[in-house]
């Protein structure tokens, strides 16, 4: 019995040694599998953070989340008392009124002033024909003669058209007023209202009683460009 008792501890020691060896092997194996797993977990976390949308500072999370949803329609609600600003469509008269034209002071400005006072379109064709008309009456170098560029008798104190006005501004008003008030100038007014043909206005002028010679029925009417010349400030 003593020999058996001495062998049992040896077997127990051997068993314990074998169990310890198996435990150490298991722990080493666990470490080997745990290290790659941890690395994979770290990579997964980094990838998740990279894909996640970043919310700008100061932006409410609910707005950011809503904006991150692709295909989601967004609506904007406007208060009922908010109205769109008015759109300005300025006419030529509003943008370039009498004061601006008077300050510039050329024969082209005077022609535009006549059109404004007559409420006719300020078109290139209309300005051209009035400049031609002024040249036939006084010549471009002295178009402001007696402050009466068209030799108009209406309001100037001269029935024959040799009267004068106190200013070129007044002369422009009476030139337009004369055309509007006299029934025998209706063809001129109609052509000016159309505003698309200087030739049509000129033909209406030739046919009118404005000049007894009727400008030679157009033979004495020059259509070449009229030089643009400024009148003395005192004439305005």
GROMACS .gro file of N, CA, C and O in nm, residues 3 23-24 28 31 44 51 59 61 71 85 89 110 128 133 141 145 148 158 170 192-193 222 235:
model
   96
    3UNK      N    1   0.364   0.162  -0.160
    3UNK     CA    2   0.411   0.190  -0.297
    3UNK      C    3   0.303   0.257  -0.381
    3UNK      O    4   0.328   0.345  -0.460
   23UNK      N    5  -0.405   2.416  -2.092
   23UNK     CA    6  -0.457   2.551  -2.063
   23UNK      C    7  -0.371   2.658  -2.126
   23UNK      O    8  -0.419   2.757  -2.180
   24UNK      N    9  -0.238   2.640  -2.116
   24UNK     CA   10  -0.146   2.739  -2.174
   24UNK      C   11  -0.162   2.745  -2.325
   24UNK      O   12  -0.159   2.851  -2.386
   28UNK      N   13  -0.276   3.061  -2.551
   28UNK     CA   14  -0.198   3.113  -2.664
   28UNK      C   15  -0.283   3.119  -2.790
   28UNK      O   16  -0.276   3.211  -2.869
   31UNK      N   17  -0.516   3.410  -2.775
   31UNK     CA   18  -0.449   3.538  -2.804
   31UNK      C   19  -0.427   3.555  -2.953
   31UNK      O   20  -0.436   3.661  -3.007
   44UNK      N   21  -1.335   4.829  -3.881
   44UNK     CA   22  -1.479   4.845  -3.903
   44UNK      C   23  -1.530   4.975  -3.842
   44UNK      O   24  -1.613   5.046  -3.900
   51UNK      N   25  -1.793   5.686  -4.319
   51UNK     CA   26  -1.914   5.688  -4.399
   51UNK      C   27  -2.024   5.772  -4.337
   51UNK      O   28  -2.115   5.817  -4.405
   59UNK      N   29  -2.575   7.330  -3.667
   59UNK     CA   30  -2.691   7.283  -3.743
   59UNK      C   31  -2.767   7.182  -3.660
   59UNK      O   32  -2.707   7.089  -3.606
   61UNK      N   33  -2.961   6.867  -3.553
   61UNK     CA   34  -2.945   6.730  -3.599
   61UNK      C   35  -3.063   6.685  -3.684
   61UNK      O   36  -3.048   6.613  -3.780
   71UNK      N   37  -3.341   6.152  -5.201
   71UNK     CA   38  -3.473   6.132  -5.259
   71UNK      C   39  -3.586   6.188  -5.176
   71UNK      O   40  -3.702   6.176  -5.214
   85UNK      N   41  -4.082   9.141  -5.380
   85UNK     CA   42  -4.056   9.283  -5.406
   85UNK      C   43  -4.109   9.322  -5.543
   85UNK      O   44  -4.108   9.242  -5.636
   89UNK      N   45  -4.031   9.836  -6.411
   89UNK     CA   46  -4.017   9.842  -6.556
   89UNK      C   47  -4.017   9.989  -6.595
   89UNK      O   48  -4.119  10.045  -6.633
  110UNK      N   49  -3.325  11.780  -7.748
  110UNK     CA   50  -3.445  11.859  -7.772
  110UNK      C   51  -3.548  11.778  -7.850
  110UNK      O   52  -3.669  11.785  -7.821
  128UNK      N   53  -3.467  11.068  -8.522
  128UNK     CA   54  -3.401  11.099  -8.649
  128UNK      C   55  -3.482  11.197  -8.732
  128UNK      O   56  -3.428  11.296  -8.786
  133UNK      N   57  -3.599  11.750  -8.941
  133UNK     CA   58  -3.694  11.862  -8.949
  133UNK      C   59  -3.630  11.990  -8.893
  133UNK      O   60  -3.641  12.099  -8.953
  141UNK      N   61  -2.603  12.407  -8.709
  141UNK     CA   62  -2.505  12.489  -8.636
  141UNK      C   63  -2.571  12.596  -8.549
  141UNK      O   64  -2.508  12.649  -8.457
  145UNK      N   65  -3.183  12.881  -8.275
  145UNK     CA   66  -3.213  13.018  -8.315
  145UNK      C   67  -3.349  13.064  -8.262
  145UNK      O   68  -3.451  12.998  -8.282
  148UNK      N   69  -3.640  12.863  -8.101
  148UNK     CA   70  -3.754  12.811  -8.177
  148UNK      C   71  -3.704  12.719  -8.289
  148UNK      O   72  -3.705  12.757  -8.407
  158UNK      N   73  -4.540  13.475  -8.292
  158UNK     CA   74  -4.514  13.504  -8.433
  158UNK      C   75  -4.589  13.405  -8.520
  158UNK      O   76  -4.554  13.288  -8.529
  170UNK      N   77  -3.955  12.538  -7.322
  170UNK     CA   78  -4.088  12.587  -7.360
  170UNK      C   79  -4.116  12.560  -7.507
  170UNK      O   80  -4.228  12.522  -7.545
  192UNK      N   81  -4.583  10.947  -8.582
  192UNK     CA   82  -4.500  10.954  -8.462
  192UNK      C   83  -4.545  10.850  -8.358
  192UNK      O   84  -4.463  10.790  -8.289
  193UNK      N   85  -4.676  10.829  -8.347
  193UNK     CA   86  -4.727  10.730  -8.254
  193UNK      C   87  -4.682  10.590  -8.293
  193UNK      O   88  -4.655  10.506  -8.207
  222UNK      N   89  -3.323  11.667  -9.656
  222UNK     CA   90  -3.199  11.589  -9.651
  222UNK      C   91  -3.210  11.480  -9.546
  222UNK      O   92  -3.254  11.504  -9.433
  235UNK      N   93  -2.976  12.905  -7.340
  235UNK     CA   94  -3.093  12.885  -7.425
  235UNK      C   95  -3.197  12.796  -7.358
  235UNK      O   96  -3.315  12.795  -7.398
   0.00000   0.00000   0.00000
